[in-house]
Short mmCIF file of C-alpha atoms in Angstrom, two decimals:
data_model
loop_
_atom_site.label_atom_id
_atom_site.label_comp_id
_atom_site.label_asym_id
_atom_site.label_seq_id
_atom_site.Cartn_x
_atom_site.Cartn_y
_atom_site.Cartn_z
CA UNK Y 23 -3.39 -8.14 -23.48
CA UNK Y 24 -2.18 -6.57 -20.33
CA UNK Y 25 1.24 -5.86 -20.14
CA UNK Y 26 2.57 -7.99 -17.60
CA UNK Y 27 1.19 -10.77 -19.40
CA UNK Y 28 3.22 -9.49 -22.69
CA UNK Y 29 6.29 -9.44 -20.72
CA UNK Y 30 5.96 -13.09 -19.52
CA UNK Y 31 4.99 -14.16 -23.25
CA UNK Y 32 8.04 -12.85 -24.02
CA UNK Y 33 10.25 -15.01 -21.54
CA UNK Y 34 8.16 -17.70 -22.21
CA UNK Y 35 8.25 -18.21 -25.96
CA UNK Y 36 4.22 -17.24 -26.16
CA UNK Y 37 2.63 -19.06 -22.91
CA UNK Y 38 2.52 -16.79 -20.07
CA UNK Y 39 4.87 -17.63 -17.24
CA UNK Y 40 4.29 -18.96 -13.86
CA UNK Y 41 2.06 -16.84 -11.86
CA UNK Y 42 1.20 -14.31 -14.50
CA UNK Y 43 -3.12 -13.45 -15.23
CA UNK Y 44 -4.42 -14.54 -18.57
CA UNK Y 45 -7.66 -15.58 -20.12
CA UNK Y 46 -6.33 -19.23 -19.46
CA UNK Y 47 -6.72 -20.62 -16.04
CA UNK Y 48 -4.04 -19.44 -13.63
CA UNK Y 49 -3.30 -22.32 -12.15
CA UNK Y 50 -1.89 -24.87 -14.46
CA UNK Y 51 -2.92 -28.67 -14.62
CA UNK Y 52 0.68 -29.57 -15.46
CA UNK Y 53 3.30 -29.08 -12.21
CA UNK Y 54 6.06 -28.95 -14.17
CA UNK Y 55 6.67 -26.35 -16.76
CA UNK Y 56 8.00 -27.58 -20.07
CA UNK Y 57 11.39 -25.87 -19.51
CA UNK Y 58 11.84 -27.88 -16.65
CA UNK Y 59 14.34 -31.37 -17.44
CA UNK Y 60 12.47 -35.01 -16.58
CA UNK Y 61 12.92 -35.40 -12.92
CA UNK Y 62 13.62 -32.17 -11.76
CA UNK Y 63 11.42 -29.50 -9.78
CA UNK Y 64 10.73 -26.04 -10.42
CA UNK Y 65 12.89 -23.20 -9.62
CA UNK Y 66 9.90 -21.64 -7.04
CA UNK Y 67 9.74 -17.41 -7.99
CA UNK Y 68 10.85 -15.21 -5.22
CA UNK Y 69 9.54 -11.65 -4.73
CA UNK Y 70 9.68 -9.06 -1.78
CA UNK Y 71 6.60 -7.16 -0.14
CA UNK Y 72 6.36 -3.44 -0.61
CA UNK Y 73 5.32 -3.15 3.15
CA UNK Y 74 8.90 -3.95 3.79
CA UNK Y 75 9.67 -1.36 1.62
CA UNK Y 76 7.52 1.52 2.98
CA UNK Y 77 10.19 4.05 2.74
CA UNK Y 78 11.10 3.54 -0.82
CA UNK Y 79 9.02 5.12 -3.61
CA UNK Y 80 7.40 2.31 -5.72
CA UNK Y 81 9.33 2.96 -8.44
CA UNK Y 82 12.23 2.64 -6.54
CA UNK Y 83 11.08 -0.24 -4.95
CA UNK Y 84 10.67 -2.18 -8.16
CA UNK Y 85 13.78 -1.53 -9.48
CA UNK Y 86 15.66 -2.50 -6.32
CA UNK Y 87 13.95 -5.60 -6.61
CA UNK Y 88 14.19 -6.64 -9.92
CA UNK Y 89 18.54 -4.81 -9.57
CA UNK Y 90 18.88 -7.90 -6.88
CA UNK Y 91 16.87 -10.12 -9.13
CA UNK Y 92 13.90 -11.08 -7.78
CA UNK Y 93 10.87 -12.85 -10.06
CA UNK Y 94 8.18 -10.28 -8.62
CA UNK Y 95 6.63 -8.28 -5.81
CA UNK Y 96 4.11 -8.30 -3.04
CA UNK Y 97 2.68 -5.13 -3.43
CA UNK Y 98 0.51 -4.06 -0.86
CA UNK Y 99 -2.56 -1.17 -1.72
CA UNK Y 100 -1.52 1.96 0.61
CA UNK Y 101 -1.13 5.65 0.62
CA UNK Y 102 2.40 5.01 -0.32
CA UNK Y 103 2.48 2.33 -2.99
CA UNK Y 104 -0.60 3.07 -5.31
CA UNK Y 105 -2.56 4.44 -3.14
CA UNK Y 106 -6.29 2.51 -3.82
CA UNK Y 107 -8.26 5.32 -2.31
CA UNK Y 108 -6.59 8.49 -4.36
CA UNK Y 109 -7.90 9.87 -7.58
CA UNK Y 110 -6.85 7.99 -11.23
CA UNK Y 111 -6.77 4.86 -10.04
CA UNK Y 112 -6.82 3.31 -13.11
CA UNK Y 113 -4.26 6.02 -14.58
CA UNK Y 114 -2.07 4.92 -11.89
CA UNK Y 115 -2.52 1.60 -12.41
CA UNK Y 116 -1.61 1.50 -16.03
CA UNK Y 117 2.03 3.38 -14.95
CA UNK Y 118 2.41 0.33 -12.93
CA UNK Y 119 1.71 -2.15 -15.08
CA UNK Y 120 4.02 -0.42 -18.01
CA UNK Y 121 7.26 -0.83 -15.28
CA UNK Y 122 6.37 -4.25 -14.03
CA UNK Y 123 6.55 -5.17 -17.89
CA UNK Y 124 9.33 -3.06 -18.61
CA UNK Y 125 11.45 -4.75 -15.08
CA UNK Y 126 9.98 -8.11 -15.85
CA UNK Y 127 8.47 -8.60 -12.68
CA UNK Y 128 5.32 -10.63 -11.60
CA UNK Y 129 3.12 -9.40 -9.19
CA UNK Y 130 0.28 -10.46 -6.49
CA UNK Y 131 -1.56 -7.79 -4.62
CA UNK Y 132 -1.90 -7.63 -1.05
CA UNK Y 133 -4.51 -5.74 1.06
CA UNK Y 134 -2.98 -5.69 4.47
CA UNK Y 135 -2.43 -2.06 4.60
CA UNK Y 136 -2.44 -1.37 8.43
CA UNK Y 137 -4.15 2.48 7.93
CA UNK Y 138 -5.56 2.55 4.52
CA UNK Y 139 -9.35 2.87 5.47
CA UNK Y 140 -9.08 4.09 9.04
CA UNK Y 141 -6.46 6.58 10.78
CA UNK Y 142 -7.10 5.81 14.02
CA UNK Y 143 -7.81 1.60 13.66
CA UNK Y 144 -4.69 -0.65 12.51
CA UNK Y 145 -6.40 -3.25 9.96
CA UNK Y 146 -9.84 -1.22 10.50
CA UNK Y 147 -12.24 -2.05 9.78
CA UNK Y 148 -12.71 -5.58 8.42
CA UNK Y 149 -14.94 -7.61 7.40
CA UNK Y 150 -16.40 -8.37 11.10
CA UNK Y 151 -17.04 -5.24 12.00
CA UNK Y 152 -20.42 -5.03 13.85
CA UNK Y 153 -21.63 -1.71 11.81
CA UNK Y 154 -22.52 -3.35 8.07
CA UNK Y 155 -21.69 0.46 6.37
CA UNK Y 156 -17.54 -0.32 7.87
CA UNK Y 157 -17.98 -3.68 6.35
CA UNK Y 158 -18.72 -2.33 3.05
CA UNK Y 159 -15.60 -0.11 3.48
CA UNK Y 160 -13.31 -3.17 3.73
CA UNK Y 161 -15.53 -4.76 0.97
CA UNK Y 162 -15.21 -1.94 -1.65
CA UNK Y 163 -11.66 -1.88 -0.97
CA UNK Y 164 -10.93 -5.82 -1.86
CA UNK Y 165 -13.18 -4.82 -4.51
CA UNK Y 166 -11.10 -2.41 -6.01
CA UNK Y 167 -8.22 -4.81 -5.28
CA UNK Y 168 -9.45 -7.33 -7.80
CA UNK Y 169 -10.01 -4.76 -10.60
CA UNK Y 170 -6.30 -3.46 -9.82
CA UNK Y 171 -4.67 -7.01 -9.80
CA UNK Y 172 -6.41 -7.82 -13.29
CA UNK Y 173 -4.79 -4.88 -15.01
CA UNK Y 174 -1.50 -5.51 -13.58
CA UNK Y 175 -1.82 -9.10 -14.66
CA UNK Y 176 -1.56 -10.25 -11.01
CA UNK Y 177 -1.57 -14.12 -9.51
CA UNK Y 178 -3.94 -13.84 -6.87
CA UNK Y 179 -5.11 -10.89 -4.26
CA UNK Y 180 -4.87 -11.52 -0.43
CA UNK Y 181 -6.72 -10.96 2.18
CA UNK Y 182 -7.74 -11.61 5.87
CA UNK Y 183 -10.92 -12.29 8.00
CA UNK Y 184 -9.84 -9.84 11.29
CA UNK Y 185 -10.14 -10.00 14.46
CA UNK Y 186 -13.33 -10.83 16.01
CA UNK Y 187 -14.83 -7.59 17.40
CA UNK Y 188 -15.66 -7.41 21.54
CA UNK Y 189 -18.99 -8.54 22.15
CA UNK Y 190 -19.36 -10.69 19.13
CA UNK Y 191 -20.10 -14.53 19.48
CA UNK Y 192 -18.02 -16.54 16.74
CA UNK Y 193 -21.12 -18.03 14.87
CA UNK Y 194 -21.95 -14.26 13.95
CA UNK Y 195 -18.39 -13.65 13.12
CA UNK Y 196 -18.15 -16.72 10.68
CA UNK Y 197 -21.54 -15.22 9.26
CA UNK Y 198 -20.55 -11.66 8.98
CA UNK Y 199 -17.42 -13.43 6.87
CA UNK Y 200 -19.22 -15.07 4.35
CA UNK Y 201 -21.58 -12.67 3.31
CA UNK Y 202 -18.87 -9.89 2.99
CA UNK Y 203 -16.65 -12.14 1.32
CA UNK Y 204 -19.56 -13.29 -1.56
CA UNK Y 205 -19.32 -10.13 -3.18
CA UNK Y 206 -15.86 -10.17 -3.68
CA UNK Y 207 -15.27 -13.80 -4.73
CA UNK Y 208 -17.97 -12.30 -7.11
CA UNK Y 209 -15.92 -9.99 -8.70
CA UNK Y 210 -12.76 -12.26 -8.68
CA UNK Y 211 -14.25 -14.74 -10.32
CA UNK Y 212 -15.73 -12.31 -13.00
CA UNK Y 213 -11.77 -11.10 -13.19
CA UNK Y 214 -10.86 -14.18 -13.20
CA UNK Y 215 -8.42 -13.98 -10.15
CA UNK Y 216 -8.13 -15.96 -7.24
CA UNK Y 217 -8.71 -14.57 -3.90
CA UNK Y 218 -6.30 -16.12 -1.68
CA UNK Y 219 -7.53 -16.16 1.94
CA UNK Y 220 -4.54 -16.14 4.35
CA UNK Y 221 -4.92 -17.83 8.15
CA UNK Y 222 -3.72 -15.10 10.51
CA UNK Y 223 -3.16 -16.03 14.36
CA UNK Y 224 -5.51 -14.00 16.17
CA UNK Y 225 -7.95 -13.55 13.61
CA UNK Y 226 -11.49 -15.52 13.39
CA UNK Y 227 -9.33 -17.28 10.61
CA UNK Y 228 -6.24 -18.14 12.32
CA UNK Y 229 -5.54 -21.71 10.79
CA UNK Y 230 -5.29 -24.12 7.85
CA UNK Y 231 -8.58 -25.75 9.82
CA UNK Y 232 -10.24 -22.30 9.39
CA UNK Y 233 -9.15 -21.99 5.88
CA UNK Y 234 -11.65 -25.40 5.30
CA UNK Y 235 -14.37 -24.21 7.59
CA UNK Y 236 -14.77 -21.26 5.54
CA UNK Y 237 -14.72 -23.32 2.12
CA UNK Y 238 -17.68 -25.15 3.35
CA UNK Y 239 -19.46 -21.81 4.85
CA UNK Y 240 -19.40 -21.04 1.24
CA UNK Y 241 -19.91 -23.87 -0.95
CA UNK Y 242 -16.41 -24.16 -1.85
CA UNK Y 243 -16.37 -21.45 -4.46
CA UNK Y 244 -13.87 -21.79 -7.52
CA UNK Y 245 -12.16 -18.54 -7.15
CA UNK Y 246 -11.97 -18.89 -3.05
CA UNK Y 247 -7.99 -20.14 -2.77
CA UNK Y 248 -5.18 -19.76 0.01
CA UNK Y 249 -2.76 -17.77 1.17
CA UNK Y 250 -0.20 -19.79 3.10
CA UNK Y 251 2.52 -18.10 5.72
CA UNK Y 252 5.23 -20.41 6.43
CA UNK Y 253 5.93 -18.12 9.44
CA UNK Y 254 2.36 -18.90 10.38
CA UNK Y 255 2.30 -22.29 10.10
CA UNK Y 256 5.79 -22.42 12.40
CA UNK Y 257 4.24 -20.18 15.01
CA UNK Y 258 0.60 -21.67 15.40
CA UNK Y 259 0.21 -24.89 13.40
CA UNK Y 260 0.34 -28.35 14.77
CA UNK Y 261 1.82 -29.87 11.58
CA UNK Y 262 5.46 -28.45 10.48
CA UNK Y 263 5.87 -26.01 7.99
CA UNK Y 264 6.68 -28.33 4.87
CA UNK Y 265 3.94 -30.43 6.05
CA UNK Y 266 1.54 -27.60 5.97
CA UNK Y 267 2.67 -26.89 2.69
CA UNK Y 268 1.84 -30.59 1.27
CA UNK Y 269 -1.81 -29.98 3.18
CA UNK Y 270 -2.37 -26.97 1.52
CA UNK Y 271 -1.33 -27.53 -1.89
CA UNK Y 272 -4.79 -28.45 -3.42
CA UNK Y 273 -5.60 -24.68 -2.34
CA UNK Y 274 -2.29 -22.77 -2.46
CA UNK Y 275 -2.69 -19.53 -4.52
CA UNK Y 276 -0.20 -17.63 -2.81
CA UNK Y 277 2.67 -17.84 -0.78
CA UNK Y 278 4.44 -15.61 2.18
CA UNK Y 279 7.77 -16.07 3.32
CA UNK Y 280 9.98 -15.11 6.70
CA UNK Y 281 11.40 -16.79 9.71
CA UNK Y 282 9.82 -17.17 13.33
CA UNK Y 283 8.86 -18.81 16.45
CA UNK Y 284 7.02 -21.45 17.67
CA UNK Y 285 3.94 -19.29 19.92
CA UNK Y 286 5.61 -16.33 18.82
CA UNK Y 287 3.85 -14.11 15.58
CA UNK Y 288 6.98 -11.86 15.22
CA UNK Y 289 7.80 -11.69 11.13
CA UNK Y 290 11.60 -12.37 11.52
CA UNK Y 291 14.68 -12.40 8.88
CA UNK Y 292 15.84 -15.39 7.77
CA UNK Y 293 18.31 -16.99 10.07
CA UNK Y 294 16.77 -15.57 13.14
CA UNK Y 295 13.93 -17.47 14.02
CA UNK Y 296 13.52 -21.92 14.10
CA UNK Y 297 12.19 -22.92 10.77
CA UNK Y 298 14.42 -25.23 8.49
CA UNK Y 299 13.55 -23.48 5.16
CA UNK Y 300 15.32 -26.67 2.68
CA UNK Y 301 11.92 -28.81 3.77
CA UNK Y 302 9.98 -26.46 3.28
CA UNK Y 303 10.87 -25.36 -0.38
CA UNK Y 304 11.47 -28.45 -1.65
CA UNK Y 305 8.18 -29.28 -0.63
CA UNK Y 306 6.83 -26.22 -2.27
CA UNK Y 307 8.64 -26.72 -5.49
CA UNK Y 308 6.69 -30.54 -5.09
CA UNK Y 309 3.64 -29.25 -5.02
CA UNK Y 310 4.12 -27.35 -8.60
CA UNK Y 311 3.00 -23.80 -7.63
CA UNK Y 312 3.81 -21.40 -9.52
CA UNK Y 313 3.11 -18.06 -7.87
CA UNK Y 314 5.10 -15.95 -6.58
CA UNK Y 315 6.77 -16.90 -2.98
CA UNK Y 316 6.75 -13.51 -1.11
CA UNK Y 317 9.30 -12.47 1.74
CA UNK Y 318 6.95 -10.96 4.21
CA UNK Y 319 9.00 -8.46 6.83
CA UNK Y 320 6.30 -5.78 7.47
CA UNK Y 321 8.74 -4.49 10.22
CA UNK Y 322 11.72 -3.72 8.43
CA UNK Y 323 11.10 -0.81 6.30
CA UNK Y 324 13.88 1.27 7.99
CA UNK Y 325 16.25 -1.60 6.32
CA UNK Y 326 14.21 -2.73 3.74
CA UNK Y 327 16.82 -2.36 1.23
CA UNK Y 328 19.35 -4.45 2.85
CA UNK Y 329 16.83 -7.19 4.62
CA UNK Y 330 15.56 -7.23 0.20
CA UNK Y 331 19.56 -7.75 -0.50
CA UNK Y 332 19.87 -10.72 1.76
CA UNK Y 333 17.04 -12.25 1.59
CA UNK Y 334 17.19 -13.84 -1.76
CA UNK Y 335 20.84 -14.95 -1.83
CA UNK Y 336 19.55 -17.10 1.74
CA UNK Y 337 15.95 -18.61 0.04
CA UNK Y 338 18.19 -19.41 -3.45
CA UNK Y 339 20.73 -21.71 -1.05
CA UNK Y 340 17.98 -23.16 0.46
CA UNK Y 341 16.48 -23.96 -2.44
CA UNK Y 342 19.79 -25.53 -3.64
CA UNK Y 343 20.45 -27.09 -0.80
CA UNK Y 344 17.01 -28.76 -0.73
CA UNK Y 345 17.38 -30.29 -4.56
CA UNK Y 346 21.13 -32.06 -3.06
CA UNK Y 347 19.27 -33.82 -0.60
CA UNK Y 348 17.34 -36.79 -0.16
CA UNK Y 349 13.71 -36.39 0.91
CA UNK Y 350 13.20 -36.22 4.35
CA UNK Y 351 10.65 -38.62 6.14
CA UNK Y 352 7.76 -36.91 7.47
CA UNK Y 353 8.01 -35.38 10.85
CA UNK Y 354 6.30 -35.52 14.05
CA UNK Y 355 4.00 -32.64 14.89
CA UNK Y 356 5.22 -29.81 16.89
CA UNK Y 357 5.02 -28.96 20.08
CA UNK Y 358 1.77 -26.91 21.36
CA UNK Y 359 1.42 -23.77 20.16
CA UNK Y 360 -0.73 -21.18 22.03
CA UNK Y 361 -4.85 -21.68 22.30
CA UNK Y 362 -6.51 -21.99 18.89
CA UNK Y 363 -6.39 -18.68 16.71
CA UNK Y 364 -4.78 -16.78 20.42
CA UNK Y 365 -2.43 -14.46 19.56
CA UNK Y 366 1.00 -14.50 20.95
CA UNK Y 367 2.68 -11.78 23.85
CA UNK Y 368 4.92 -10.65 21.74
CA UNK Y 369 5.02 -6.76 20.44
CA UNK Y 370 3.59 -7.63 17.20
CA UNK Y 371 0.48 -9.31 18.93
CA UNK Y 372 -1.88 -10.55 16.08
CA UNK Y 373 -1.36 -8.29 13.52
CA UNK Y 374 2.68 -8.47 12.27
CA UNK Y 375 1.61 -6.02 9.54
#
């Protein structure tokens, strides 16, 4: 058994905990764990992305985050955090896994590394590249991805269509997608570990809409699951965030966290943006996931530790805060958000990471 699996036996009195790989299926029928009294929801599991972290070893960065007493981490394949290009991969892996057991923390892995294939191309190249040898590059790496989240016992791996390249219509774009994206729901499903798809404003798969185009490009394949960015879903969607949450849950394999803007993809600590985060995890907690709930601030590594420190004190409040109130009635969609899948004028464009 791997040994973030043993670790959440252990908490668990033998069943693995929420979140956590195992020969089961990772996404339990039940909502509601056993632990949990008749009536009540879920505490939801907070953890912290390494690419807000980029400064800290990834020792370090684990135990920071399991000192402040977060669940798990976000940790994102790059030349700093186990590198997925570098020799002894699997070496490497296995030191991983044995301090993720040891700090009893849960992990999901993330490919958005901004330079991890290409030096000179942030997010380059994806999987719509025109030249089919760079789309094996981004292939091979989600590839490897898999194989690295099923010995650390991980919930799901991430990932993103890109942008759609200049001179490309979208009908070859949506093609390019699925074909490059078989392979690897290939080898999840053989690791038995969901790849969680994540709608990025700007890319050819910018929305929840996309998300379901894209399912039935591919026949709706078992392992194909979502990736769902509240932030996101504030900036670009037409339904609120806690709504989007209740539309996704069928799908939801994974789940990023951070304030923003409506029209405005800037990842944002929480307090500064416009999203009413009570809603929104209390509708999570509804649903009955039971991954990990990631705080996503790719552009805060020079304060990582601190934005890590306050972060989780803020989402716990919420969370209480959320269980003393009465449900609220559903509410109207939001105002318009920038041209379907158009990224926003702000610095971070459509690519926050």
């Amino acid at each position: 058994m791997i040994p973030a699996a043993r670790a959440a036996e252990s908490r668990t009195g033998g069943a693995p905990a929420p979140g956590t790989h195992s020969t089961a299926s990772p996404h339990p029928a039940s909502p509601h764990p056993a632990s949990t009294p008749p009536g009540a929801l879920p505490s939801l599991r907070f953890g912290y992305g390494t690419n807000g972290l980029a400064d800290l070893r990834l020792d370090d960065a684990l135990s920071l985050l399991a000192d402040l007493g977060y669940d798990g981490v976000g940790l994102t394949l790059d030349h700093m955090h186990l590198d997925p290009l570098a020799p002894d991969l699997a070496a490497r892996t296995r030191h991983v896994a044995h301090r993720l057991d040891a700090l009893g923390l849960g992990v999901t892995i993330e490919t958005g590394a901004r330079y991890v294939l290409d030096p000179r191309r942030k997010h380059g190249p994806s999987l719509l590249d025109r030249d089919p040898d760079d789309r094996a590059r981004r292939v091979d790496l989600l590839v490897r991805a898999v194989r690295v989240a099923a010995d650390l016992g991980a919930h799901a791996v991430h990932c993103f269509s890109g942008v759609v390249p200049e001179a490309t219509d979208t009908d070859t774009a949506w093609k390019r997608l699925a074909e490059t994206l078989t392979p690897v729901l290939d080898a999840a499903a053989r690791a038995d570990i969901p790849l969680a798809v994540e709608p990025e404003p700007g890319h050819l798969l910018a929305t929840l809409a996309d998300f379901h185009r894209l399912r039935g490009v591919l026949g709706d394949p078992e392992p194909l699951g979502l990736t769902l960015d509240i932030g996101h879903c504030q900036c670009l969607e037409p339904l609120p965030p806690a709504d989007c949450v209740r539309a996704a849950a069928p799908w939801l394999r994974h789940v990023q966290i951070e304030d923003m803007r409506r029209g405005a993809h800037e990842h944002l600590p929480f307090g500064d943006g416009e999203i009413d985060f009570p809603p929104v995890l209390a509708a999570l907690a509804a649903t009955g996931y039971q991954g990990l709930t990631v705080v996503e601030l790719p552009r805060h590594s020079h304060a990582g530790p601190r934005f890590a420190e306050h972060s989780l004190p803020f989402l716990r409040h919420a969370e209480r805060t959320a269980a003393a109130e009465p449900p609220h009635p559903a509410p109207a969609l939001q105002q318009a958000a920038p041209p379907h899948g158009a990224p926003s004028t702000t610095h971070e464009g459509s690519s926050t990471r």
